[in-house]
XYZ file of N, CA and C in Angstrom:
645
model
N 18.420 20.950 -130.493
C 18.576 21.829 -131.647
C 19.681 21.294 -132.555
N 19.411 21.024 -133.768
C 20.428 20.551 -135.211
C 21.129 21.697 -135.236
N 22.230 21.786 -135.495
C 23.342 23.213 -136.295
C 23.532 22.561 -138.076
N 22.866 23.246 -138.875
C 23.234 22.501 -139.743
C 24.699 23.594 -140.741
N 25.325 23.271 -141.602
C 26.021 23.292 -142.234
C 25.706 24.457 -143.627
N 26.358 25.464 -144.144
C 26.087 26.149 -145.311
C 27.213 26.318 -146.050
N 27.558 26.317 -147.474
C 28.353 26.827 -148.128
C 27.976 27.758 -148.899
N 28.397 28.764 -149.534
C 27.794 29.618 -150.054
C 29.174 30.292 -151.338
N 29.381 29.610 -152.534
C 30.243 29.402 -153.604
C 29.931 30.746 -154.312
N 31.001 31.103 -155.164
C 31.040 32.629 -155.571
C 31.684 32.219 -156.946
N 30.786 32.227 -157.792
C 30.202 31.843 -159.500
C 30.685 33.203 -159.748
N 31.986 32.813 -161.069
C 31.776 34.214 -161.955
C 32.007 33.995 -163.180
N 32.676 32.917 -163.486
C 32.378 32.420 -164.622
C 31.797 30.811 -164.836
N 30.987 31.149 -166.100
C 29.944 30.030 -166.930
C 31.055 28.840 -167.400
N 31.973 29.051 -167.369
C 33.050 27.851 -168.110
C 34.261 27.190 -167.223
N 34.557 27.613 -166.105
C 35.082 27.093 -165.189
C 34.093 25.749 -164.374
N 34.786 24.660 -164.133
C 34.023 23.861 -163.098
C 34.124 23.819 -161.946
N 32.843 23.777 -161.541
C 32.543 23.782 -159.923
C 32.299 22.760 -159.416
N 31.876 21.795 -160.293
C 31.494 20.581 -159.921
C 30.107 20.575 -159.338
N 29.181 21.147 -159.866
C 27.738 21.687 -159.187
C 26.629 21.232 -160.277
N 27.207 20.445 -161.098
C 26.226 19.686 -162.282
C 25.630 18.334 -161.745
N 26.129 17.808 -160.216
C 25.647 16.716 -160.162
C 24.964 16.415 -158.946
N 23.848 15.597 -158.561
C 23.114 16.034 -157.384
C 23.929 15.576 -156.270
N 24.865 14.695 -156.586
C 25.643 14.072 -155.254
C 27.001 15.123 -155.237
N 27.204 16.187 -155.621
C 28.500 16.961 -155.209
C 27.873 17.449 -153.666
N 28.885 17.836 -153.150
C 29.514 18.475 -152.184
C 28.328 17.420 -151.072
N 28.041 16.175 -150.600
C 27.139 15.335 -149.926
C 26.964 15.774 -148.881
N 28.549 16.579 -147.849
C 28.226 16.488 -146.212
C 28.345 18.070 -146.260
N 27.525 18.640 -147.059
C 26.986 20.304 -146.920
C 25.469 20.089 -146.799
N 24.997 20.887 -145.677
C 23.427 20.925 -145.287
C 23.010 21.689 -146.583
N 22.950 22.668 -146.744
C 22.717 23.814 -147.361
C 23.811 24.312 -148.595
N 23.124 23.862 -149.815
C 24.669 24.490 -150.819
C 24.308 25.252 -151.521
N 24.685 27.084 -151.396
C 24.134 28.062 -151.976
C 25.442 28.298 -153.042
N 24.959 28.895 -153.794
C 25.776 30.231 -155.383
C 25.612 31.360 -155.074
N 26.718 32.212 -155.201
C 26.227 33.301 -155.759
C 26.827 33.796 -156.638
N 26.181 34.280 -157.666
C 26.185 34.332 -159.089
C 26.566 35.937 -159.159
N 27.825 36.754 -160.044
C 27.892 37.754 -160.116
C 28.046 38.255 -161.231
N 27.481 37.896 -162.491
C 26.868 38.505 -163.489
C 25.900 37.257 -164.007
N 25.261 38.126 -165.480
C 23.598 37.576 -165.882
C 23.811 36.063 -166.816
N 24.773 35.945 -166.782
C 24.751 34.763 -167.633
C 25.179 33.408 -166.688
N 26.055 33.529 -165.589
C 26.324 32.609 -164.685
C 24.856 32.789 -163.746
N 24.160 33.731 -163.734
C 23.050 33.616 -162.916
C 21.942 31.968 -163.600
N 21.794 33.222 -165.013
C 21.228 31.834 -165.775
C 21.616 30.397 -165.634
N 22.578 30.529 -166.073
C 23.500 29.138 -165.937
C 23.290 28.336 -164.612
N 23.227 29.011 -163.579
C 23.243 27.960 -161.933
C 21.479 27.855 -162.293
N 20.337 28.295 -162.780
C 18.955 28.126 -162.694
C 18.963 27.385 -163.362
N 19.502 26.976 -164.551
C 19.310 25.808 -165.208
C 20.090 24.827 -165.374
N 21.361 24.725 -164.705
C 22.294 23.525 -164.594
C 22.379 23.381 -163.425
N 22.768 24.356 -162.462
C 23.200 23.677 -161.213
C 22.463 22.930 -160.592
N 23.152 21.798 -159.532
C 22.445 21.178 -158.442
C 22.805 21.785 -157.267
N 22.093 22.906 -157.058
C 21.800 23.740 -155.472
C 20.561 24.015 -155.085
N 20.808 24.320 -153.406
C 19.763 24.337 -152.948
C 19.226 26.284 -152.793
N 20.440 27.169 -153.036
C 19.747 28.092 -152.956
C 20.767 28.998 -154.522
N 19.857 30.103 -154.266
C 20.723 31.576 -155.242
C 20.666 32.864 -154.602
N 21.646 32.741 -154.025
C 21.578 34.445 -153.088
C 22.333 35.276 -153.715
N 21.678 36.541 -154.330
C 22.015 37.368 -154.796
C 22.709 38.757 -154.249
N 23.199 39.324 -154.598
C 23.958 40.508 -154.248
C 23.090 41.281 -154.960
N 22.010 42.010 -154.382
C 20.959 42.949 -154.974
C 21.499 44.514 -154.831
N 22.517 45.136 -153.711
C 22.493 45.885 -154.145
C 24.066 46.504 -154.637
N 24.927 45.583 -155.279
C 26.010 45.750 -155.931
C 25.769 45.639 -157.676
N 25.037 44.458 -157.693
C 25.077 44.250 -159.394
C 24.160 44.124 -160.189
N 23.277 43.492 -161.101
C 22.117 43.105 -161.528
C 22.086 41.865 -162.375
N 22.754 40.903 -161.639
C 22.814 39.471 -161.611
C 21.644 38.455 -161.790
N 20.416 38.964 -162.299
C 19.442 38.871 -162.443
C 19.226 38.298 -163.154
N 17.918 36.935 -162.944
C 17.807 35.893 -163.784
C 16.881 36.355 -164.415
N 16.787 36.352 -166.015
C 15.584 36.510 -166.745
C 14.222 35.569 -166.015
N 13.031 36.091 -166.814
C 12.162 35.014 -166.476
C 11.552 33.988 -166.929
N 12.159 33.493 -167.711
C 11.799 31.999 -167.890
C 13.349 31.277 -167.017
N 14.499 31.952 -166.938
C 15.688 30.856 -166.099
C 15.026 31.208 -164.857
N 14.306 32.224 -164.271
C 13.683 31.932 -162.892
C 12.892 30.946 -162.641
N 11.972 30.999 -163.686
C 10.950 30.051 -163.748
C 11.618 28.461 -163.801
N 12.403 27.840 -164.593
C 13.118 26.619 -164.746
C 13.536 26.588 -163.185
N 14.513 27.862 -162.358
C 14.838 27.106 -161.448
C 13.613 26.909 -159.634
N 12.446 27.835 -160.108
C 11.492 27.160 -159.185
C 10.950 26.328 -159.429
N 10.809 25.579 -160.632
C 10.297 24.447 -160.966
C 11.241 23.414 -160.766
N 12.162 22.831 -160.531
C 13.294 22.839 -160.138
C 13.742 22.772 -158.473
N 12.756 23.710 -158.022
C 12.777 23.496 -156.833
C 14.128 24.642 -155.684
N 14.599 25.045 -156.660
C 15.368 25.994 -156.187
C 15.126 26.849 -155.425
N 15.434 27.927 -154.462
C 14.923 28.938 -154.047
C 16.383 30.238 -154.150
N 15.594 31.727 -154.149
C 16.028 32.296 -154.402
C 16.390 33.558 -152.652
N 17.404 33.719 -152.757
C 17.330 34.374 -151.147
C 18.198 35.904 -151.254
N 17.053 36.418 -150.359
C 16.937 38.360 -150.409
C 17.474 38.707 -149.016
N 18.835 38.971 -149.149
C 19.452 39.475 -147.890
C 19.195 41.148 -148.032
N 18.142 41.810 -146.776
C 17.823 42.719 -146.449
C 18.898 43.728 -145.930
N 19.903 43.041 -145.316
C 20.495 44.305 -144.700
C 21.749 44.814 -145.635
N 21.586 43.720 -147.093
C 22.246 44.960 -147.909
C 21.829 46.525 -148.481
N 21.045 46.845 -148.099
C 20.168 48.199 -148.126
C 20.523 49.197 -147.182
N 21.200 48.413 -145.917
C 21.730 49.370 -144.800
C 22.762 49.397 -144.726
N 23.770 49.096 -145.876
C 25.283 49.517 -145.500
C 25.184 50.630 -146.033
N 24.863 50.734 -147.434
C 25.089 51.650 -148.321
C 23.602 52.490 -148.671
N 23.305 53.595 -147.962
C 22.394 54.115 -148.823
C 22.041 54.774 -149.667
N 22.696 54.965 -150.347
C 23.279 55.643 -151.447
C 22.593 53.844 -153.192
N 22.867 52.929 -152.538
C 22.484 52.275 -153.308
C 21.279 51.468 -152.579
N 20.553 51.902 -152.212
C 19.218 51.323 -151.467
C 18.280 51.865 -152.424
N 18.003 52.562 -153.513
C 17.014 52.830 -154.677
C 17.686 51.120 -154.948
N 18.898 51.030 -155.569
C 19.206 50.162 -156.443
C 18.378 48.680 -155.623
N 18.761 48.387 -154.705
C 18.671 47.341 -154.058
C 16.990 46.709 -154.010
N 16.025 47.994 -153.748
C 14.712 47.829 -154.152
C 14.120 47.467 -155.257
N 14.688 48.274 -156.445
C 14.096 48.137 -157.863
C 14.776 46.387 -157.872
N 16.065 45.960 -157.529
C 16.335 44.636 -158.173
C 15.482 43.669 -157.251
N 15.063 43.839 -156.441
C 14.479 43.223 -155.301
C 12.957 42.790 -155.664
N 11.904 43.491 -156.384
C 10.993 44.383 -157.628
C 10.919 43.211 -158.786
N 11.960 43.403 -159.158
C 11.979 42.852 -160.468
C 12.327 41.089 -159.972
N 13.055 40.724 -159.038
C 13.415 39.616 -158.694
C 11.640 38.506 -158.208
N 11.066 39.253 -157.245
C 9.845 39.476 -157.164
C 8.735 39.003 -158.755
N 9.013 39.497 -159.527
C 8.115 39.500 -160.682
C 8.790 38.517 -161.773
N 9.666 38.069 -161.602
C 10.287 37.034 -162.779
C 10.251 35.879 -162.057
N 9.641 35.630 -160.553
C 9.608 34.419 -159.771
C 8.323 34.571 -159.261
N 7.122 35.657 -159.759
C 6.159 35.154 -159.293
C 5.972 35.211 -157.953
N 7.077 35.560 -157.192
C 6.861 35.707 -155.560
C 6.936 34.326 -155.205
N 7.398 33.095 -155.727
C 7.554 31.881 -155.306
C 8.712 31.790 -154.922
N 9.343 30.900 -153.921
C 10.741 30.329 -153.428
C 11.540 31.512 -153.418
N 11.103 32.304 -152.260
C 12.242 33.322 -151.848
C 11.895 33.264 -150.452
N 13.553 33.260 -149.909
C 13.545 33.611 -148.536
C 13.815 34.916 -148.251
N 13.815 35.104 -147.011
C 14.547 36.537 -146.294
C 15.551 36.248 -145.584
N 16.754 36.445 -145.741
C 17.929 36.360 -144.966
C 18.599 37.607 -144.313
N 19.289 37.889 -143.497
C 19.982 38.705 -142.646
C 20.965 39.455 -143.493
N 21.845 38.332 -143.543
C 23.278 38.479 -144.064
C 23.961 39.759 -142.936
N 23.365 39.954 -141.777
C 23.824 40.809 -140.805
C 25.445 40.864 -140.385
N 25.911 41.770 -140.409
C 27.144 42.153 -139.936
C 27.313 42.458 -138.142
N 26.039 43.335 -138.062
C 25.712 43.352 -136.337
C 24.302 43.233 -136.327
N 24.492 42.736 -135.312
C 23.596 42.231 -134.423
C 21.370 43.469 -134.438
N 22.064 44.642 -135.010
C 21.110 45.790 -134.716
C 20.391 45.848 -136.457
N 21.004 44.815 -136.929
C 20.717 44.803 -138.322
C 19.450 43.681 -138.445
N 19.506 43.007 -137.576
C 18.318 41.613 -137.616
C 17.150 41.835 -137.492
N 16.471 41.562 -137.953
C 15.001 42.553 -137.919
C 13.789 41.324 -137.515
N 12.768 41.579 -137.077
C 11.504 40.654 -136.469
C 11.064 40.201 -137.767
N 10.171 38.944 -137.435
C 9.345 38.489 -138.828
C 8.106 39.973 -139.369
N 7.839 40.409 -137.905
C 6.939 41.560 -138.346
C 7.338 42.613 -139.147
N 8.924 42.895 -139.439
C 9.561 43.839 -139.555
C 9.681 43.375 -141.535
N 9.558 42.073 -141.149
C 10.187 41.766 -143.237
C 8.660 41.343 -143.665
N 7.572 41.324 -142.892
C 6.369 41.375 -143.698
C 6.007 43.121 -144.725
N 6.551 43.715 -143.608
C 6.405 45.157 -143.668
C 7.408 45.685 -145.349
N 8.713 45.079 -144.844
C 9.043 44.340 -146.454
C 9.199 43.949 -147.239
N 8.228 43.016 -147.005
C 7.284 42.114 -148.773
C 6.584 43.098 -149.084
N 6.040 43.973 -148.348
C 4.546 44.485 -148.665
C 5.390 45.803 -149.682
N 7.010 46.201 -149.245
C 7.334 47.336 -149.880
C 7.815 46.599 -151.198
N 8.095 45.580 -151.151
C 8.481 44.981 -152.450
C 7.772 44.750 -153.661
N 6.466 44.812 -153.147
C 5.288 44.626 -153.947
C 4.867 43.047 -153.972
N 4.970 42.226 -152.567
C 4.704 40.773 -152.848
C 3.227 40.919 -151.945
N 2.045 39.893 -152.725
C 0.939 40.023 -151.820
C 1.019 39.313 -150.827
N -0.228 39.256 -149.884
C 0.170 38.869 -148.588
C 0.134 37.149 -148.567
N 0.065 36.452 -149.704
C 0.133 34.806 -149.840
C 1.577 34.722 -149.657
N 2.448 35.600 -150.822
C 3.488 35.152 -151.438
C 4.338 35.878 -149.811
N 3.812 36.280 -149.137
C 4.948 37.724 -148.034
C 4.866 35.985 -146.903
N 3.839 35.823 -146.313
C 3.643 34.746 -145.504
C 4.289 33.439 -145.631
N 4.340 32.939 -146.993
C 4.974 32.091 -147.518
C 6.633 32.252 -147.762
N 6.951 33.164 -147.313
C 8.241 33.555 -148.246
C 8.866 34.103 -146.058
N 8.313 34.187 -145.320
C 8.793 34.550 -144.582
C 8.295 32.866 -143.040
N 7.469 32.134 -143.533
C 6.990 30.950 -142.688
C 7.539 29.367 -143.414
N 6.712 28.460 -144.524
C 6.827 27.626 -144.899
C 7.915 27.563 -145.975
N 8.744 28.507 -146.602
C 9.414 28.555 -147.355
C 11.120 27.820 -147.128
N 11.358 28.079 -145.311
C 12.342 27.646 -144.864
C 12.279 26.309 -144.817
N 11.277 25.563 -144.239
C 11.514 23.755 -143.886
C 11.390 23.564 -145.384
N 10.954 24.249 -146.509
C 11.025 23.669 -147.371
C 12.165 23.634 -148.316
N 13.154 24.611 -147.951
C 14.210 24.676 -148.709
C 14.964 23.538 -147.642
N 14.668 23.289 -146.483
C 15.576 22.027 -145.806
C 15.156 21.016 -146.207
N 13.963 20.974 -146.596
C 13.500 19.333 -147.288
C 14.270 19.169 -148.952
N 14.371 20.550 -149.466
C 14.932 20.371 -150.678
C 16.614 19.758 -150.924
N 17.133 20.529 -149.362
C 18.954 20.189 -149.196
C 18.937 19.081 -148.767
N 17.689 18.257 -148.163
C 18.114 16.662 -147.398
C 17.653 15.633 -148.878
N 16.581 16.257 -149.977
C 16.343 15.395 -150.999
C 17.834 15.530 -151.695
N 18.513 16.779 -152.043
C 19.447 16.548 -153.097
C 20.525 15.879 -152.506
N 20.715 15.754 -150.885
C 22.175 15.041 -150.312
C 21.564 13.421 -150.227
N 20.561 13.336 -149.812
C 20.336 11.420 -149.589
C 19.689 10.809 -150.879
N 19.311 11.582 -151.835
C 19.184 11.271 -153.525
C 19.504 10.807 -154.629
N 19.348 9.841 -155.391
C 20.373 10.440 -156.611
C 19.442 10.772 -157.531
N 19.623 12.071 -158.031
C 18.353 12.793 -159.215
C 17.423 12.450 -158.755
N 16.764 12.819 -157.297
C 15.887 12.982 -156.807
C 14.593 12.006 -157.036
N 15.226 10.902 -157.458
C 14.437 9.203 -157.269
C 14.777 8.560 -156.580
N 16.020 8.483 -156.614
C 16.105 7.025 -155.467
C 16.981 7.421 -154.234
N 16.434 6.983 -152.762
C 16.582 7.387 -151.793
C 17.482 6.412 -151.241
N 18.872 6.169 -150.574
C 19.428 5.384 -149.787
C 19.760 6.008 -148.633
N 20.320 4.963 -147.625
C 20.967 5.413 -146.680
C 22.284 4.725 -146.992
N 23.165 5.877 -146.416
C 24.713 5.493 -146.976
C 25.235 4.499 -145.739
N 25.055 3.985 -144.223
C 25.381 3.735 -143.332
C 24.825 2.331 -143.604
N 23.812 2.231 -144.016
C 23.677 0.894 -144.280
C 23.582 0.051 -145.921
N 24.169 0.878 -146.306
C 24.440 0.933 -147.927
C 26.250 -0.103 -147.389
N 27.204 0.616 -146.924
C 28.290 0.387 -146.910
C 28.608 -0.282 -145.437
N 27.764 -0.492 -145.130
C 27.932 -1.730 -143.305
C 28.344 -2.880 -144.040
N 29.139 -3.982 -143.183
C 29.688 -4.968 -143.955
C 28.315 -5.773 -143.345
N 28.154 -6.723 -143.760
C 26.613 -7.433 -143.496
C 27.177 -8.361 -142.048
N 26.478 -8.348 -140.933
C 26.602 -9.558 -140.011
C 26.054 -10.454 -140.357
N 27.220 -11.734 -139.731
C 26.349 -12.996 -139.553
C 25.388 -13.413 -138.869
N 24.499 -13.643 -139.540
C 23.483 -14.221 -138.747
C 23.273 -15.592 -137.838
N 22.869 -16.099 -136.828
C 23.080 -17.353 -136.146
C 21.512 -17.976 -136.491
N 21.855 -19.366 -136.981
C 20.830 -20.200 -138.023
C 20.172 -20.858 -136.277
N 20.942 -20.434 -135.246
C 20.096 -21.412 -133.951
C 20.130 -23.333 -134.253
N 21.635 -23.492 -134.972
C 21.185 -24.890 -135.275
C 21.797 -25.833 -134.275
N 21.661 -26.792 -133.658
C 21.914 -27.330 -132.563
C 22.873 -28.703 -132.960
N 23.421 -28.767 -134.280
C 24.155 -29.343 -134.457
C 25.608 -29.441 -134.330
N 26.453 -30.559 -134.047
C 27.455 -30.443 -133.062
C 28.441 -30.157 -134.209
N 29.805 -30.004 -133.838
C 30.909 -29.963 -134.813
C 32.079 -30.987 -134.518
N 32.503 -31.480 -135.770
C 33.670 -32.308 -135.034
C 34.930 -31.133 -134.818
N 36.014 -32.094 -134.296
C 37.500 -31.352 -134.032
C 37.642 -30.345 -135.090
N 37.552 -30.860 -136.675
C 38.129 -30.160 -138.176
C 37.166 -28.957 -137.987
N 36.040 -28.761 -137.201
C 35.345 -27.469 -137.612
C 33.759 -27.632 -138.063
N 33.288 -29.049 -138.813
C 33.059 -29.381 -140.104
C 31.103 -29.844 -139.158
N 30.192 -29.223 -139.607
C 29.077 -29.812 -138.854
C 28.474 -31.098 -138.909
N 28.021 -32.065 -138.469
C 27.739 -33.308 -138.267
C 26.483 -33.471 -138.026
N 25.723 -34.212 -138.727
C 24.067 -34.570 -138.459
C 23.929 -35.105 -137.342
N 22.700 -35.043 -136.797
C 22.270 -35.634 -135.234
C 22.897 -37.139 -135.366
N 22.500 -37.914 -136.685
C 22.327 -39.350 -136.383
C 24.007 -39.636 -135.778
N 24.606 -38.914 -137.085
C 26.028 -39.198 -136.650
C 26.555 -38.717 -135.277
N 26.215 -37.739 -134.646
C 26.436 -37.215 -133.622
C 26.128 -38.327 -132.810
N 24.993 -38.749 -132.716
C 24.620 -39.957 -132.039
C 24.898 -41.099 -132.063
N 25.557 -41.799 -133.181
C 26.836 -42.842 -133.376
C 28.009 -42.504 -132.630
N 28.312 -41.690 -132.924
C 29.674 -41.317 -132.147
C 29.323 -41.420 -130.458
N 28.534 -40.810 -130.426
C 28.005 -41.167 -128.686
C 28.210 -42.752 -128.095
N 27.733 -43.527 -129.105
C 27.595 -44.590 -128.354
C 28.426 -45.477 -128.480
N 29.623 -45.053 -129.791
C 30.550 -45.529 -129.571
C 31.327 -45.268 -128.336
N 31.819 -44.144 -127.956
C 32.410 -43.420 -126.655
C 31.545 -44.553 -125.332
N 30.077 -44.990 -124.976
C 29.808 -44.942 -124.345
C 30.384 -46.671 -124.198
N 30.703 -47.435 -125.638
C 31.264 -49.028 -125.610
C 32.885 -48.878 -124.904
N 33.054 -47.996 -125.972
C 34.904 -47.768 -124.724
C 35.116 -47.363 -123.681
């Protein structure tokens, strides 16, 4: 089993740098999420940032990407992630948490969303059967509920291993043998050396022999 790595950065303003404009920031993070806490830094990470996710705080604010910056950042390749058990701290804001959940849903088309925990205990984690049950309350059909709760994950890991071994998602290296100092190779040549170091052709090698063999 891999343990991989997450950061998860807390965006609040559009004019400060994060350093998240370029596909090679933050390299030895598996997973490099935002979260965005108002509507204009939301925008802003869908169409500038280089991350692999946008996890929202659905039921504190309405951080909500219009829909065409949703659209740019699934095209884009981004995904967007719906932590469920913010609905069970507070219920008092669990209307709120649905309707943004709704609307998040419909400006993405039901494409590139996960389901996350974000659990505090343990009694909060719920079965895959349990978050089909809430796609279906979200209003996602059963393509986008299946997809969003099965193939959606290896694909947001294929998205965090393209943007770390990448650059702008063309050209692929490996850094280990990018920066290895090169070995020498052995040419297998059977030619002798004198004292200075310096290699010597057979013939001469073979002069010298037979001089040695007159003295």
């Amino acid at each position: 089993m891999q343990q991989l790595t997450r950061v998860t950065l807390m965006v609040e303003d559009v004019k400060q740098n994060y350093q998240l404009a370029a596909s090679s920031a933050y390299p030895g993070i598996d997973i490099l999420a935002v979260r965005p806490t108002n509507f204009d830094v939301c925008k802003h990470a869908c169409q500038t940032y280089e991350v692999d996710l946008i996890s929202l705080d659905l039921a504190k604010s309405k951080a909500l990407p219009g829909f065409v910056a949703a659209q740019v950042a699934v095209n884009r390749g981004i995904f967007f992630e719906v932590c469920y058990s913010q609905s069970f701290r507070d219920p008092n804001k669990r209307f709120l948490f649905f309707n943004n959940v709704k609307r998040l849903v419909e400006v993405t088309r039901g494409h590139n969303l996960i389901f996350s925990s974000e659990a505090m205990r343990a009694l909060d984690i719920r079965r895959p059967a349990d978050l089909r049950i809430l796609g279906s309350m979200f209003g996602m059909t059963h393509d986008q509920i299946e997809a969003t709760v099965t193939v959606n994950y290896p694909r947001l890991l294929k998205r965090a291993e393209t943007r770390r071994l990448t650059y702008n998602a063309t050209i692929a290296f490996d850094k280990t043998e990018l920066f290895a100092e090169p070995v020498p190779k052995d040419n297998g040549s059977s030619l002798k050396r004198k004292d200075g170091g310096q290699p010597q052709s057979k013939r001469a090698a073979k002069r010298n022999k037979q001089q040695q063999n007159k003295n």
